[in-house]
Short mmCIF file of N, CA and C and ligand atoms in Angstrom, two decimals:
data_model
loop_
_atom_site.label_atom_id
_atom_site.label_comp_id
_atom_site.label_asym_id
_atom_site.label_seq_id
_atom_site.Cartn_x
_atom_site.Cartn_y
_atom_site.Cartn_z
N MET I 7 30.95 -220.33 -8.23
CA MET I 7 31.53 -221.24 -7.23
C MET I 7 30.76 -222.11 -6.20
N SER I 8 31.61 -223.26 -5.79
CA SER I 8 30.84 -224.26 -4.78
C SER I 8 30.87 -223.60 -3.93
N LYS I 9 29.92 -224.07 -2.90
CA LYS I 9 30.00 -223.89 -1.55
C LYS I 9 30.80 -224.16 -0.94
N ARG I 10 31.58 -223.40 0.64
CA ARG I 10 32.91 -224.21 0.86
C ARG I 10 31.85 -224.38 2.27
N ILE I 11 32.00 -225.95 2.47
CA ILE I 11 31.52 -226.70 3.89
C ILE I 11 32.47 -226.83 4.34
N GLY I 12 32.31 -226.93 5.59
CA GLY I 12 33.42 -226.98 6.85
C GLY I 12 32.85 -227.86 7.61
N VAL I 13 33.59 -228.71 8.53
CA VAL I 13 33.02 -229.89 9.53
C VAL I 13 33.92 -229.53 10.66
N TYR I 14 32.98 -229.42 11.89
CA TYR I 14 33.98 -229.47 13.01
C TYR I 14 33.25 -230.91 13.97
N PRO I 15 34.46 -231.37 14.06
CA PRO I 15 34.46 -232.53 14.51
C PRO I 15 34.67 -233.18 16.03
N GLY I 16 34.01 -233.56 16.90
CA GLY I 16 34.69 -233.48 17.96
C GLY I 16 33.86 -235.09 18.92
N SER I 17 33.87 -234.87 20.37
CA SER I 17 33.03 -235.57 21.20
C SER I 17 31.72 -234.83 22.01
N PHE I 18 32.18 -233.93 22.06
CA PHE I 18 31.16 -232.90 22.71
C PHE I 18 30.09 -233.55 23.80
N ASP I 19 30.81 -233.66 25.06
CA ASP I 19 30.47 -234.99 25.15
C ASP I 19 30.37 -233.82 27.10
N PRO I 20 29.63 -233.15 26.96
CA PRO I 20 28.96 -232.22 26.74
C PRO I 20 29.34 -231.23 26.07
N ILE I 21 28.77 -229.95 25.35
CA ILE I 21 29.24 -229.18 24.15
C ILE I 21 29.37 -227.59 25.22
N HIS I 22 30.53 -226.95 25.32
CA HIS I 22 31.02 -225.87 26.21
C HIS I 22 31.40 -224.85 25.42
N MET I 23 31.38 -223.46 26.50
CA MET I 23 31.59 -222.31 26.15
C MET I 23 33.04 -222.55 24.70
N GLY I 24 34.03 -223.21 24.77
CA GLY I 24 35.44 -223.12 24.01
C GLY I 24 34.77 -223.35 22.89
N HIS I 25 34.08 -224.72 22.60
CA HIS I 25 33.18 -225.52 21.46
C HIS I 25 32.47 -223.84 20.51
N LEU I 26 31.77 -223.74 21.63
CA LEU I 26 30.75 -222.47 20.96
C LEU I 26 31.20 -221.83 20.20
N ASP I 27 32.05 -220.85 21.33
CA ASP I 27 33.03 -219.99 20.71
C ASP I 27 33.68 -219.97 19.24
N LEU I 28 34.30 -221.47 19.14
CA LEU I 28 34.95 -221.90 17.70
C LEU I 28 33.77 -221.67 17.02
N ILE I 29 32.91 -222.78 17.04
CA ILE I 29 31.32 -223.42 16.02
C ILE I 29 31.03 -221.84 15.35
N GLU I 30 31.03 -220.21 16.40
CA GLU I 30 30.48 -219.26 16.00
C GLU I 30 31.70 -218.80 14.81
N ARG I 31 32.95 -218.76 15.45
CA ARG I 31 34.20 -218.00 14.82
C ARG I 31 34.02 -219.18 13.31
N CYS I 32 33.69 -220.29 12.75
CA CYS I 32 33.77 -220.52 11.93
C CYS I 32 32.63 -220.22 10.89
N ALA I 33 31.59 -219.66 11.54
CA ALA I 33 30.95 -219.09 10.45
C ALA I 33 31.41 -218.17 9.41
N GLN I 34 32.21 -217.67 10.32
CA GLN I 34 33.60 -216.45 9.32
C GLN I 34 33.67 -217.15 7.55
N LEU I 35 34.18 -218.13 7.82
CA LEU I 35 35.13 -218.95 7.07
C LEU I 35 34.23 -219.80 5.89
N PHE I 36 33.08 -220.10 6.15
CA PHE I 36 32.92 -220.91 5.15
C PHE I 36 30.44 -220.92 5.28
N ASP I 37 30.51 -221.57 3.98
CA ASP I 37 29.21 -220.75 3.86
C ASP I 37 28.05 -221.92 4.61
N GLU I 38 28.72 -223.38 4.88
CA GLU I 38 27.97 -224.28 5.34
C GLU I 38 28.84 -224.99 6.51
N VAL I 39 28.19 -224.83 7.50
CA VAL I 39 29.13 -225.21 9.20
C VAL I 39 28.47 -226.43 9.50
N HIS I 40 29.20 -227.77 9.21
CA HIS I 40 28.66 -228.85 10.24
C HIS I 40 29.06 -229.19 11.66
N VAL I 41 28.56 -229.48 12.78
CA VAL I 41 28.80 -229.62 13.73
C VAL I 41 28.94 -231.28 13.62
N ALA I 42 29.65 -231.97 13.28
CA ALA I 42 29.30 -233.36 13.93
C ALA I 42 29.79 -234.25 15.09
N VAL I 43 28.87 -234.93 15.57
CA VAL I 43 29.53 -235.40 16.77
C VAL I 43 29.96 -236.71 16.67
N LEU I 44 31.37 -237.42 16.51
CA LEU I 44 31.93 -238.73 16.28
C LEU I 44 30.98 -239.90 17.22
N HIS I 45 30.90 -240.84 16.79
CA HIS I 45 30.05 -241.99 17.54
C HIS I 45 31.19 -243.36 17.11
N ASN I 46 31.51 -243.02 19.03
CA ASN I 46 32.50 -244.09 19.23
C ASN I 46 32.39 -245.28 19.96
N GLU I 47 32.26 -246.37 19.19
CA GLU I 47 31.70 -247.47 20.01
C GLU I 47 32.93 -248.08 21.06
N THR I 48 33.91 -247.62 21.27
CA THR I 48 35.07 -247.73 22.21
C THR I 48 34.95 -247.18 23.26
N LYS I 49 34.37 -245.82 23.29
CA LYS I 49 34.05 -245.02 23.97
C LYS I 49 32.94 -244.44 25.05
N LYS I 50 32.53 -244.81 25.69
CA LYS I 50 31.19 -244.33 26.20
C LYS I 50 30.77 -243.19 26.71
N GLY I 51 30.39 -242.24 26.27
CA GLY I 51 30.26 -241.29 26.72
C GLY I 51 29.48 -240.96 28.16
N LEU I 52 29.17 -239.71 28.77
CA LEU I 52 28.42 -239.43 29.85
C LEU I 52 26.79 -238.93 28.82
N PHE I 53 26.98 -238.38 27.85
CA PHE I 53 25.87 -238.23 27.56
C PHE I 53 25.90 -238.99 26.12
N THR I 54 24.63 -239.53 25.49
CA THR I 54 24.27 -240.15 24.38
C THR I 54 25.10 -239.31 23.23
N VAL I 55 25.00 -240.30 22.13
CA VAL I 55 25.22 -239.20 20.80
C VAL I 55 24.20 -238.33 20.16
N GLN I 56 22.65 -239.44 20.75
CA GLN I 56 21.84 -238.60 20.86
C GLN I 56 21.39 -237.65 21.19
N GLU I 57 21.57 -237.38 22.51
CA GLU I 57 21.86 -236.32 23.60
C GLU I 57 22.06 -235.15 23.22
N ARG I 58 23.74 -235.71 23.00
CA ARG I 58 24.76 -234.46 22.39
C ARG I 58 24.01 -233.51 21.19
N CYS I 59 23.99 -234.38 20.30
CA CYS I 59 23.48 -233.40 19.18
C CYS I 59 22.13 -233.05 19.49
N ASP I 60 21.31 -233.69 20.16
CA ASP I 60 20.04 -232.84 20.60
C ASP I 60 20.48 -231.42 21.31
N MET I 61 21.55 -231.35 21.85
CA MET I 61 21.89 -230.28 22.96
C MET I 61 22.53 -229.09 22.13
N ILE I 62 23.33 -230.25 21.02
CA ILE I 62 24.01 -228.63 20.20
C ILE I 62 23.21 -227.87 19.50
N ARG I 63 22.00 -228.91 19.05
CA ARG I 63 21.44 -228.06 18.33
C ARG I 63 20.15 -226.83 19.01
N GLU I 64 19.99 -227.85 20.08
CA GLU I 64 19.30 -226.15 21.28
C GLU I 64 19.97 -225.03 21.33
N VAL I 65 21.52 -225.37 21.81
CA VAL I 65 22.18 -224.02 21.68
C VAL I 65 22.09 -223.46 21.08
N LEU I 66 22.45 -224.16 19.87
CA LEU I 66 22.61 -222.85 18.52
C LEU I 66 21.29 -222.29 17.97
N VAL I 67 20.22 -222.97 18.37
CA VAL I 67 19.12 -222.34 17.90
C VAL I 67 18.80 -221.39 19.14
N GLN I 68 19.11 -221.50 20.35
CA GLN I 68 18.79 -220.54 21.09
C GLN I 68 19.71 -219.21 20.88
N ARG I 69 20.68 -219.45 20.32
CA ARG I 69 21.66 -218.65 19.96
C ARG I 69 21.15 -217.74 19.06
N GLY I 70 20.19 -218.09 18.18
CA GLY I 70 19.78 -217.94 16.80
C GLY I 70 20.81 -218.15 15.26
N HIS I 71 21.52 -220.11 16.05
CA HIS I 71 21.96 -220.09 14.73
C HIS I 71 21.10 -221.36 14.52
N ALA I 72 20.76 -221.24 13.63
CA ALA I 72 19.79 -222.51 13.44
C ALA I 72 20.23 -222.79 11.84
N GLU I 73 20.73 -222.03 11.22
CA GLU I 73 21.62 -222.42 9.84
C GLU I 73 22.78 -223.40 10.20
N TYR I 74 23.00 -223.92 11.14
CA TYR I 74 24.30 -224.87 11.36
C TYR I 74 23.56 -226.11 11.34
N GLN I 75 24.42 -227.08 10.76
CA GLN I 75 23.95 -228.32 10.16
C GLN I 75 24.54 -228.95 11.71
N VAL I 76 23.49 -230.32 12.19
CA VAL I 76 24.48 -230.97 13.13
C VAL I 76 24.03 -232.58 12.91
N SER I 77 25.25 -233.24 13.16
CA SER I 77 25.07 -234.66 12.81
C SER I 77 26.02 -235.59 13.42
N SER I 78 25.65 -236.77 13.25
CA SER I 78 26.44 -238.02 14.14
C SER I 78 27.21 -238.58 13.31
N PHE I 79 28.61 -239.06 13.06
CA PHE I 79 29.29 -239.84 12.33
C PHE I 79 29.96 -240.86 12.88
N SER I 80 29.87 -241.77 12.21
CA SER I 80 31.08 -243.17 12.39
C SER I 80 31.73 -243.38 11.73
N GLY I 81 32.92 -243.90 12.24
CA GLY I 81 34.33 -244.64 10.77
C GLY I 81 35.06 -243.39 10.50
N LEU I 82 35.50 -243.00 9.31
CA LEU I 82 36.67 -242.02 9.26
C LEU I 82 35.86 -241.32 8.61
N LEU I 83 36.67 -239.77 9.18
CA LEU I 83 35.90 -238.56 8.89
C LEU I 83 35.77 -238.28 7.21
N VAL I 84 36.46 -238.61 6.68
CA VAL I 84 36.70 -238.54 5.58
C VAL I 84 35.93 -238.59 4.51
N ASP I 85 35.20 -240.16 4.81
CA ASP I 85 34.02 -240.83 4.71
C ASP I 85 32.99 -239.80 4.50
N PHE I 86 32.82 -238.92 6.27
CA PHE I 86 31.86 -238.76 5.82
C PHE I 86 31.90 -237.09 5.18
N MET I 87 32.94 -236.44 5.83
CA MET I 87 33.33 -234.84 4.45
C MET I 87 32.66 -235.48 3.14
N ASP I 88 33.31 -236.81 2.42
CA ASP I 88 32.77 -236.78 1.17
C ASP I 88 31.44 -237.42 0.67
N GLU I 89 30.61 -237.51 1.95
CA GLU I 89 29.09 -237.89 1.94
C GLU I 89 28.46 -236.07 1.75
N ILE I 90 28.88 -235.46 2.63
CA ILE I 90 28.19 -234.16 2.47
C ILE I 90 28.70 -233.17 1.68
N GLY I 91 29.68 -233.43 1.11
CA GLY I 91 30.26 -232.42 0.01
C GLY I 91 31.49 -230.78 0.88
N ALA I 92 31.97 -231.77 1.80
CA ALA I 92 33.16 -230.82 2.88
C ALA I 92 34.60 -231.10 2.46
N THR I 93 34.94 -229.78 2.53
CA THR I 93 36.55 -229.87 1.97
C THR I 93 37.25 -229.32 3.34
N ALA I 94 37.29 -228.98 4.63
CA ALA I 94 37.35 -228.25 5.61
C ALA I 94 37.58 -229.03 6.99
N VAL I 95 38.20 -229.39 7.83
CA VAL I 95 38.29 -230.10 9.09
C VAL I 95 38.44 -228.45 9.93
N VAL I 96 37.94 -227.95 10.83
CA VAL I 96 38.14 -227.35 12.01
C VAL I 96 38.52 -228.19 13.50
N ARG I 97 39.51 -227.94 13.72
CA ARG I 97 39.88 -228.26 15.04
C ARG I 97 40.01 -226.93 15.73
N GLY I 98 40.23 -227.27 17.32
CA GLY I 98 40.72 -226.09 18.59
C GLY I 98 42.05 -226.54 18.46
N LEU I 99 42.90 -225.69 18.98
CA LEU I 99 44.17 -225.65 19.15
C LEU I 99 44.00 -224.81 21.05
N ARG I 100 43.86 -225.19 22.17
CA ARG I 100 43.62 -224.45 23.24
C ARG I 100 45.41 -224.29 23.62
N ALA I 101 46.44 -225.35 23.54
CA ALA I 101 47.44 -225.03 24.43
C ALA I 101 48.48 -225.90 23.56
N VAL I 102 49.35 -225.12 23.64
CA VAL I 102 50.78 -226.53 22.76
C VAL I 102 50.44 -227.99 22.96
N SER I 103 50.06 -228.34 23.78
CA SER I 103 49.89 -229.71 24.28
C SER I 103 48.76 -230.14 22.88
N ASP I 104 47.75 -229.90 22.47
CA ASP I 104 46.70 -230.58 21.68
C ASP I 104 48.06 -230.44 20.94
N PHE I 105 48.78 -229.82 20.14
CA PHE I 105 49.07 -229.51 18.92
C PHE I 105 49.43 -231.32 18.55
N GLU I 106 50.40 -231.61 18.93
CA GLU I 106 51.36 -233.04 18.67
C GLU I 106 50.09 -233.96 18.22
N PHE I 107 49.07 -234.49 18.55
CA PHE I 107 48.30 -235.33 18.31
C PHE I 107 47.08 -234.37 16.92
N GLU I 108 46.49 -233.29 16.94
CA GLU I 108 45.88 -232.65 15.94
C GLU I 108 46.91 -232.58 14.41
N PHE I 109 48.58 -232.31 14.78
CA PHE I 109 49.09 -232.31 13.96
C PHE I 109 49.29 -233.46 12.98
N GLN I 110 49.59 -234.73 14.10
CA GLN I 110 49.32 -236.48 12.65
C GLN I 110 47.99 -236.46 12.14
N MET I 111 46.85 -236.07 12.94
CA MET I 111 45.47 -236.45 12.58
C MET I 111 45.14 -235.72 11.46
N ALA I 112 45.74 -234.28 11.18
CA ALA I 112 45.52 -233.75 10.03
C ALA I 112 46.35 -234.44 8.74
N LEU I 113 47.98 -234.65 9.22
CA LEU I 113 48.50 -234.77 8.18
C LEU I 113 47.82 -236.63 7.84
N MET I 114 47.23 -237.14 8.47
CA MET I 114 46.74 -238.62 7.99
C MET I 114 45.56 -238.03 7.09
N ASN I 115 44.86 -237.22 7.55
CA ASN I 115 43.44 -237.11 7.01
C ASN I 115 44.17 -236.71 5.73
N ARG I 116 45.15 -236.08 5.73
CA ARG I 116 45.53 -235.21 4.16
C ARG I 116 46.09 -236.49 3.15
N LYS I 117 46.40 -237.55 3.96
CA LYS I 117 47.04 -239.21 3.16
C LYS I 117 45.88 -239.67 2.86
N LEU I 118 45.29 -239.82 4.28
CA LEU I 118 43.60 -240.34 3.45
C LEU I 118 42.20 -239.64 2.04
N ASN I 119 43.00 -238.31 2.16
CA ASN I 119 41.92 -237.70 1.08
C ASN I 119 43.09 -235.92 0.99
N PRO I 120 43.48 -236.31 -0.23
CA PRO I 120 44.59 -235.07 -0.41
C PRO I 120 44.07 -233.19 -0.57
N LYS I 121 42.59 -233.90 -0.50
CA LYS I 121 41.96 -232.89 -0.96
C LYS I 121 41.44 -231.63 0.49
N VAL I 122 41.34 -233.17 1.57
CA VAL I 122 40.74 -232.23 2.87
C VAL I 122 41.85 -231.31 3.27
N GLU I 123 41.62 -230.37 3.79
CA GLU I 123 42.54 -229.40 4.55
C GLU I 123 42.25 -228.60 6.03
N THR I 124 42.97 -228.72 7.15
CA THR I 124 42.47 -228.38 8.09
C THR I 124 42.97 -227.44 8.71
N VAL I 125 41.86 -226.50 9.42
CA VAL I 125 41.97 -225.94 9.51
C VAL I 125 41.73 -225.28 11.40
N PHE I 126 43.33 -224.68 11.82
CA PHE I 126 43.09 -224.88 13.53
C PHE I 126 42.79 -223.32 13.86
N MET I 127 41.80 -223.31 14.88
CA MET I 127 41.36 -222.47 15.89
C MET I 127 41.42 -221.88 16.95
N MET I 128 42.10 -220.71 17.10
CA MET I 128 42.04 -220.60 18.90
C MET I 128 40.76 -220.19 19.18
N PRO I 129 40.31 -220.27 20.52
CA PRO I 129 38.90 -219.79 21.22
C PRO I 129 39.25 -218.66 21.94
N LYS I 130 38.50 -217.62 22.53
CA LYS I 130 38.90 -216.53 23.11
C LYS I 130 39.70 -217.41 24.62
N ASP I 131 40.54 -216.22 24.70
CA ASP I 131 41.51 -216.65 25.71
C ASP I 131 41.19 -217.47 26.86
N SER I 132 39.88 -216.58 27.61
CA SER I 132 39.28 -217.13 28.60
C SER I 132 38.43 -218.55 28.76
N TYR I 133 38.57 -218.98 27.29
CA TYR I 133 38.07 -220.69 27.47
C TYR I 133 39.37 -221.64 26.80
N THR I 134 40.18 -221.12 27.29
CA THR I 134 41.34 -222.05 26.35
C THR I 134 41.41 -222.97 27.41
N TYR I 135 41.21 -222.98 28.80
CA TYR I 135 41.66 -224.46 29.92
C TYR I 135 40.26 -225.07 29.71
N LEU I 136 39.27 -225.08 28.77
CA LEU I 136 37.87 -225.74 29.05
C LEU I 136 38.38 -227.14 28.30
N SER I 137 37.69 -228.10 28.96
CA SER I 137 37.75 -229.27 28.03
C SER I 137 36.63 -229.79 28.77
N SER I 138 35.81 -230.78 27.83
CA SER I 138 34.48 -231.32 28.46
C SER I 138 35.27 -232.40 29.83
N ARG I 139 36.31 -233.01 29.43
CA ARG I 139 36.54 -233.86 30.68
C ARG I 139 36.93 -233.32 32.04
N LEU I 140 37.08 -231.85 31.80
CA LEU I 140 37.67 -231.14 32.84
C LEU I 140 36.31 -230.58 34.09
N LEU I 141 34.85 -230.42 32.88
CA LEU I 141 34.14 -229.90 33.85
C LEU I 141 33.21 -231.10 33.89
N LYS I 142 33.42 -231.97 33.47
CA LYS I 142 32.44 -233.17 33.97
C LYS I 142 33.20 -233.55 35.55
N GLU I 143 34.26 -233.23 35.37
CA GLU I 143 35.06 -233.78 36.70
C GLU I 143 34.90 -232.62 37.99
N VAL I 144 34.95 -231.47 37.52
CA VAL I 144 34.74 -230.14 38.19
C VAL I 144 33.21 -230.70 38.56
N GLY I 145 32.20 -231.01 37.59
CA GLY I 145 31.06 -230.73 38.14
C GLY I 145 30.61 -232.15 39.11
N SER I 146 30.95 -233.01 38.75
CA SER I 146 30.67 -234.54 39.52
C SER I 146 31.33 -233.74 41.60
N LEU I 147 31.99 -232.97 41.52
CA LEU I 147 32.68 -232.92 42.97
C LEU I 147 31.56 -231.46 43.52
N GLY I 148 30.72 -231.33 42.69
CA GLY I 148 30.30 -230.28 43.39
C GLY I 148 30.30 -228.92 43.04
N GLY I 149 31.54 -228.56 42.00
CA GLY I 149 31.90 -227.32 41.51
C GLY I 149 31.38 -226.36 40.90
N ASN I 150 31.54 -224.84 40.93
CA ASN I 150 31.07 -223.88 40.29
C ASN I 150 31.24 -223.77 38.89
N LEU I 151 30.33 -224.34 37.77
CA LEU I 151 30.93 -224.23 36.52
C LEU I 151 29.86 -223.32 35.47
N SER I 152 29.56 -222.27 36.37
CA SER I 152 29.17 -221.06 35.24
C SER I 152 29.33 -220.28 34.80
N GLY I 153 29.17 -220.06 33.71
CA GLY I 153 29.31 -219.50 32.76
C GLY I 153 30.67 -220.21 32.10
N LEU I 154 30.86 -221.10 32.26
CA LEU I 154 31.90 -222.37 31.35
C LEU I 154 30.87 -222.97 30.08
N LEU I 155 29.62 -223.37 30.61
CA LEU I 155 28.66 -223.35 29.64
C LEU I 155 27.66 -223.23 29.31
N PRO I 156 26.64 -223.29 28.27
CA PRO I 156 25.46 -222.54 28.38
C PRO I 156 24.30 -223.19 29.23
N ASP I 157 23.52 -222.06 30.04
CA ASP I 157 22.51 -222.60 30.83
C ASP I 157 22.36 -223.73 31.10
N ILE I 158 20.84 -223.97 29.81
CA ILE I 158 20.65 -225.39 29.49
C ILE I 158 21.54 -226.39 29.77
N ILE I 159 23.00 -226.23 29.01
CA ILE I 159 23.50 -227.37 28.97
C ILE I 159 24.23 -227.68 31.07
N LEU I 160 24.27 -226.80 31.42
CA LEU I 160 24.77 -226.78 33.10
C LEU I 160 23.37 -227.31 33.42
N GLN I 161 22.50 -227.17 33.17
CA GLN I 161 21.48 -227.64 33.80
C GLN I 161 21.20 -229.40 33.66
N ARG I 162 21.09 -229.81 32.38
CA ARG I 162 21.72 -231.37 31.84
C ARG I 162 22.55 -231.80 32.67
N LEU I 163 23.66 -231.26 32.75
CA LEU I 163 25.28 -231.72 33.21
C LEU I 163 24.79 -232.29 34.70
N THR I 164 24.36 -231.14 35.46
CA THR I 164 23.99 -231.37 37.12
C THR I 164 22.84 -232.08 36.57
N ASP I 165 22.04 -232.58 36.51
CA ASP I 165 21.32 -233.48 36.32
C ASP I 165 21.69 -235.10 36.12
N LYS I 166 22.51 -235.15 35.34
CA LYS I 166 23.05 -236.37 34.92
C LYS I 166 23.60 -236.74 35.79
N LEU I 167 24.73 -235.44 36.49
CA LEU I 167 25.61 -236.07 37.43
C LEU I 167 25.27 -236.45 39.06
N HIS I 168 24.59 -235.70 39.17
CA HIS I 168 23.26 -235.46 40.56
C HIS I 168 22.08 -235.91 39.84
N PRO I 169 21.70 -237.10 39.93
CA PRO I 169 20.30 -237.12 39.20
C PRO I 169 19.45 -237.40 41.14
N LYS I 170 18.26 -236.73 40.86
CA LYS I 170 17.53 -236.38 42.23
C LYS I 170 16.90 -237.68 42.46
N ALA I 171 16.83 -238.09 43.70
CA ALA I 171 16.13 -239.32 44.10
C ALA I 171 14.72 -238.74 43.62
N ASP I 172 14.81 -240.63 43.46
CA ASP I 172 13.05 -240.64 43.60
C ASP I 172 12.09 -240.34 44.35
N THR I 173 11.05 -239.09 44.11
CA THR I 173 10.43 -238.70 45.81
C THR I 173 9.56 -239.60 45.57
N ALA I 174 8.90 -239.50 44.43
CA ALA I 174 7.27 -240.77 44.10
C ALA I 174 7.51 -241.80 44.94
N SER I 175 8.39 -242.73 44.73
CA SER I 175 8.29 -243.60 45.42
C SER I 175 8.36 -244.10 46.67
N GLY I 176 8.29 -245.13 47.18
CA GLY I 176 8.14 -245.72 48.46
C GLY I 176 7.47 -244.01 49.70
P1 ADP H 201 36.90 -232.02 24.76
O1 ADP H 201 38.50 -231.89 24.67
O2 ADP H 201 36.26 -230.53 25.39
O3 ADP H 201 36.13 -233.06 24.84
P2 ADP H 201 36.28 -232.78 21.83
O4 ADP H 201 37.10 -233.74 21.89
O5 ADP H 201 34.79 -232.96 21.62
O6 ADP H 201 36.14 -231.57 23.26
O7 ADP H 201 37.03 -231.39 20.81
C1 ADP H 201 36.53 -231.09 20.09
C2 ADP H 201 37.23 -230.28 19.04
O8 ADP H 201 36.88 -229.13 20.11
C3 ADP H 201 38.58 -230.59 19.13
O9 ADP H 201 39.09 -229.98 17.92
C4 ADP H 201 39.15 -229.62 20.46
O10 ADP H 201 40.70 -229.00 20.29
C5 ADP H 201 38.38 -228.19 20.69
N1 ADP H 201 37.83 -227.98 21.68
C6 ADP H 201 37.85 -228.48 23.13
N2 ADP H 201 37.84 -227.57 23.83
C7 ADP H 201 37.84 -226.42 23.06
C8 ADP H 201 38.52 -225.49 23.68
N3 ADP H 201 38.18 -225.04 25.26
N4 ADP H 201 38.83 -223.93 22.97
C9 ADP H 201 38.79 -224.67 21.95
N5 ADP H 201 38.36 -225.64 21.05
C10 ADP H 201 38.13 -226.70 22.21
#
């Protein structure tokens, strides 16, 4: 039987505990999992796509998951899936509000490639309210985010949002 390859696409700007929870659950379903960072020309993130990929890799290795593939893609997800031989997309459902958009995307992807299946997964209940957008907003206002992002990512986010003044100059 051919390998079951799943893709978990998203912005991951940056990766947080809700994403990680889902990534780790995916391992139960697939022989190979690709975390795919969307390169969106029209939406500039806080972190570059390269930084996001590097952070995901670092966290996964730290958690003992060196077997996951991490890459970026642009254009149609179904084309990227074709390239890597994936047949399933994994998406997270946090609340009913996610459903409408996800439902449309899943059906559009099926229209583009009838072989593509979308699998919806729910994170651990304590992570359902997390989104990268909210974490960046709260972080920029100095809120305590511990436990919501892996420690190394929290440090990167803090450095990015509150760069230290360059004490060497002047
Ligand atoms: P965010 O909304 O945090 O910026 P992305 O746009 O990177 O996330 O989303 C990538 C995928 O991860 C989507 O399928 C999204 O539904 C899922 N996801 C985002 N946050 C969570 C969470 N807290 N729990 C589970 N899945 C999530």
